[in-house]
Amino acid sequence: MNVYKIDNLSQLLRNNAYAGRGIVIGKSADGTKSCVAYFIMGRSANSRNRIFVENGEEVIIHPFDASKVEDPSLIIYSPIRKYENKLIVTNGDQTDTVYDGLVAGKDFACALRSREFEPDAPNFTPRISGMLTYENNDFTYQMNILKSADPQGSACSRFTFEYPSIAGLGHFLHTYMCDGNPLPTFFGEPERVEIKGDIDEFTSNIWNSLNEDNKISLYVRFTDLKTGKIENRMINKNK
């Protein structure tokens, strides 16, 4: 068994009709850039009625058609925010929890201890989060998942992973293992995936590999580790 196997991200996505929401963090193959991707999928009309909107260096999710919003509590949030030398990416309003925690002097995992999985029984969708810390022309990153400890949602299990940045390697964390009813929660360590190509290739590989019916939006950010220059790509199925 090769515990250091690096999976093909596109293949993982093609084999999962409903990964839900997903975070990818890693370093470009040439070692010069940090790479972050966040995507959302949806099965209900309420979930599919969304678009990504850039606001400076942050990203906000807005309803595509405000008149059709049924419940904004779990679908409208800021998935990406920046605080000093840290970039936060999450699948819910815990983005603000991490941001406020950092302002208060807490670390990533400590800030998330105040949160649990989403209250959407029977799925109990996990809250997934990531944070990059830039320093000395390089970065490290952490990923966290808060998930139900049992089918009844009676308790929360908490897992935080910390990674060095390695050229060509990324980690992929998503909410569901596959489609289902209820949806089966992600389990195990974030998947090791290959980071390859420039930002346009990376973006198109992810978007074209997501299930056509269920994909909604994708945001990708590459940051040059020496100059700090940021490149963004954003795709919204709703236009």
XYZ file of C-alpha atoms in Angstrom:
239
model
C 0.000 0.000 0.000
C 1.400 3.369 -1.018
C 0.411 5.794 1.742
C 2.052 8.629 -0.213
C -0.026 8.105 -3.335
C -1.082 11.353 -4.995
C -4.500 11.178 -6.629
C -5.674 12.893 -9.785
C -8.095 15.600 -8.652
C -10.127 15.534 -11.848
C -10.633 11.798 -11.542
C -11.777 12.075 -7.927
C -14.349 14.670 -8.953
C -15.594 12.708 -11.949
C -16.139 9.681 -9.718
C -18.266 11.645 -7.234
C -21.577 12.983 -8.541
C -22.101 14.962 -5.365
C -18.972 16.007 -3.509
C -21.014 18.899 -2.085
C -18.669 21.754 -1.245
C -14.924 21.352 -1.621
C -11.663 23.017 -0.648
C -8.332 22.392 -2.364
C -5.103 23.887 -0.996
C -1.591 23.216 -2.278
C 1.499 24.497 -4.044
C 2.070 24.793 -7.779
C 4.292 22.213 -9.461
C 7.076 24.756 -9.964
C 6.951 25.724 -6.287
C 6.327 29.414 -6.947
C 2.648 29.821 -6.047
C 0.066 28.875 -3.464
C -3.089 27.418 -4.988
C -6.556 27.578 -3.474
C -9.853 26.403 -4.918
C -13.349 26.434 -3.483
C -16.441 25.057 -5.203
C -20.091 24.627 -4.320
C -22.659 22.169 -5.625
C -26.380 21.889 -4.994
C -29.345 19.583 -5.470
C -32.241 21.789 -4.319
C -33.530 24.920 -6.042
C -32.520 26.934 -2.957
C -28.945 25.650 -3.095
C -28.614 26.154 -6.841
C -29.785 29.755 -6.646
C -26.312 31.143 -5.855
C -23.353 32.946 -7.393
C -19.892 33.969 -6.214
C -19.098 37.692 -6.095
C -15.640 39.186 -5.505
C -15.302 41.986 -2.971
C -11.669 43.093 -3.040
C -9.629 40.117 -1.840
C -12.704 38.459 -0.362
C -15.434 36.348 -1.940
C -19.107 36.515 -1.006
C -21.932 34.189 -2.007
C -25.051 36.015 -3.194
C -28.425 34.680 -4.320
C -28.731 34.685 -8.099
C -32.409 35.514 -7.818
C -33.195 37.094 -4.429
C -36.938 36.539 -4.902
C -36.424 32.763 -4.848
C -34.409 32.517 -1.613
C -36.118 30.110 0.792
C -33.596 29.889 3.655
C -30.378 31.954 3.510
C -28.918 30.659 6.790
C -26.708 27.910 5.339
C -26.209 29.068 1.762
C -25.257 32.765 1.982
C -21.826 33.466 3.497
C -18.276 34.641 2.739
C -16.166 31.588 1.852
C -12.888 33.511 1.533
C -11.487 36.241 3.767
C -7.985 37.519 4.467
C -6.500 38.564 7.808
C -2.952 39.925 7.850
C -0.754 37.121 6.404
C -3.511 34.501 6.553
C -6.066 33.431 3.967
C -9.210 31.734 5.274
C -11.474 29.516 3.166
C -14.510 27.657 4.495
C -17.863 26.246 3.449
C -19.959 28.417 5.764
C -20.191 31.399 8.052
C -17.400 29.918 10.176
C -15.165 32.003 7.893
C -16.172 34.898 10.128
C -15.655 32.772 13.244
C -12.045 32.085 12.249
C -11.476 35.715 11.264
C -12.866 37.031 14.555
C -10.864 34.421 16.456
C -7.629 35.534 14.825
C -8.409 39.149 15.683
C -8.920 38.048 19.307
C -5.572 36.232 19.367
C -6.879 32.679 18.976
C -5.423 30.099 16.634
C -7.295 28.364 13.798
C -8.397 25.225 15.674
C -9.234 27.113 18.853
C -11.491 29.545 16.989
C -13.401 26.652 15.428
C -14.078 24.995 18.778
C -17.081 27.276 19.144
C -18.712 25.735 16.056
C -20.196 22.376 15.088
C -21.506 20.661 11.950
C -24.498 22.198 10.176
C -27.953 21.612 11.722
C -29.441 20.117 8.547
C -30.623 16.714 9.766
C -30.437 13.999 8.589
C -27.332 14.996 6.591
C -25.535 16.907 9.357
C -23.285 18.456 6.727
C -19.742 18.888 8.059
C -18.175 22.312 8.312
C -14.896 22.256 6.397
C -12.293 24.989 6.737
C -8.785 25.825 5.604
C -6.230 28.513 6.349
C -2.956 29.417 4.664
C -0.262 31.251 6.614
C 2.288 33.108 4.474
C 5.794 33.737 5.805
C 9.316 34.073 4.347
C 8.190 33.633 0.715
C 6.458 30.370 1.540
C 3.387 29.107 3.364
C 1.970 26.356 5.532
C -1.681 25.414 5.723
C -4.238 23.865 8.009
C -7.507 22.113 7.272
C -10.329 21.324 9.667
C -13.530 19.300 9.599
C -16.337 19.397 12.162
C -18.611 16.405 11.662
C -21.332 14.495 13.445
C -20.059 11.701 15.676
C -23.143 9.553 15.059
C -26.234 9.316 12.797
C -28.326 11.214 15.347
C -26.098 14.294 15.440
C -25.718 13.998 19.210
C -22.056 15.079 19.351
C -19.364 16.737 17.226
C -16.048 15.191 16.201
C -13.228 17.654 15.463
C -10.192 17.071 13.254
C -7.446 19.551 12.357
C -4.604 18.784 9.939
C -1.440 20.829 9.450
C 0.664 20.615 6.291
C 3.912 22.026 4.930
C 3.733 23.261 1.352
C 5.299 20.818 -1.134
C 5.601 21.597 -4.835
C 2.968 19.800 -6.882
C 1.046 18.516 -3.855
C -2.319 19.623 -2.521
C -5.020 18.392 -0.169
C -8.696 18.103 -1.018
C -11.427 18.226 1.643
C -15.101 17.987 0.718
C -18.376 17.543 2.514
C -19.756 14.275 1.084
C -18.255 10.974 0.011
C -20.936 10.544 -2.675
C -24.583 11.226 -3.432
C -27.155 9.595 -1.188
C -30.059 10.104 1.182
C -28.937 10.990 3.747
C -25.692 12.251 2.251
C -22.665 10.313 3.557
C -20.270 12.645 5.370
C -16.610 12.865 4.334
C -14.323 10.731 6.462
C -10.569 10.266 6.799
C -7.680 12.627 6.141
C -7.966 15.209 3.344
C -7.124 13.521 0.048
C -3.653 14.011 -1.414
C -4.014 15.441 -4.914
C -1.699 16.596 -7.667
C -1.474 20.321 -8.355
C -0.520 20.838 -11.980
C -0.733 23.433 -14.713
C -1.247 27.180 -14.607
C -4.325 28.770 -13.075
C -6.408 28.410 -16.232
C -5.638 24.714 -16.635
C -6.201 24.081 -12.930
C -9.527 25.936 -13.003
C -10.844 24.249 -16.145
C -9.823 20.797 -14.908
C -11.876 21.250 -11.746
C -14.907 22.873 -13.369
C -15.110 20.393 -16.243
C -14.817 17.464 -13.819
C -17.669 18.532 -11.526
C -21.061 16.935 -12.148
C -22.821 19.041 -14.773
C -26.223 18.989 -13.084
C -25.020 19.732 -9.562
C -22.130 22.194 -9.947
C -22.872 25.840 -9.157
C -19.737 27.965 -8.713
C -15.952 27.738 -8.515
C -13.328 30.198 -7.295
C -9.565 29.711 -7.724
C -6.719 31.862 -6.423
C -2.999 31.563 -7.196
C -0.614 33.759 -5.169
C 3.009 34.323 -6.187
C 5.094 33.545 -3.116
C 7.833 36.071 -3.921
C 5.882 39.041 -5.222
C 2.502 38.464 -3.571
C 0.765 38.942 -6.925
C -2.694 37.382 -6.938
C -4.449 35.739 -9.877
C -8.129 34.843 -9.548
C -10.553 32.859 -11.662
C -14.264 32.649 -10.951
C -16.954 30.643 -12.719
C -20.689 30.881 -11.996
C -23.091 28.514 -13.693
C -25.830 31.110 -13.162
C -25.156 34.167 -15.281
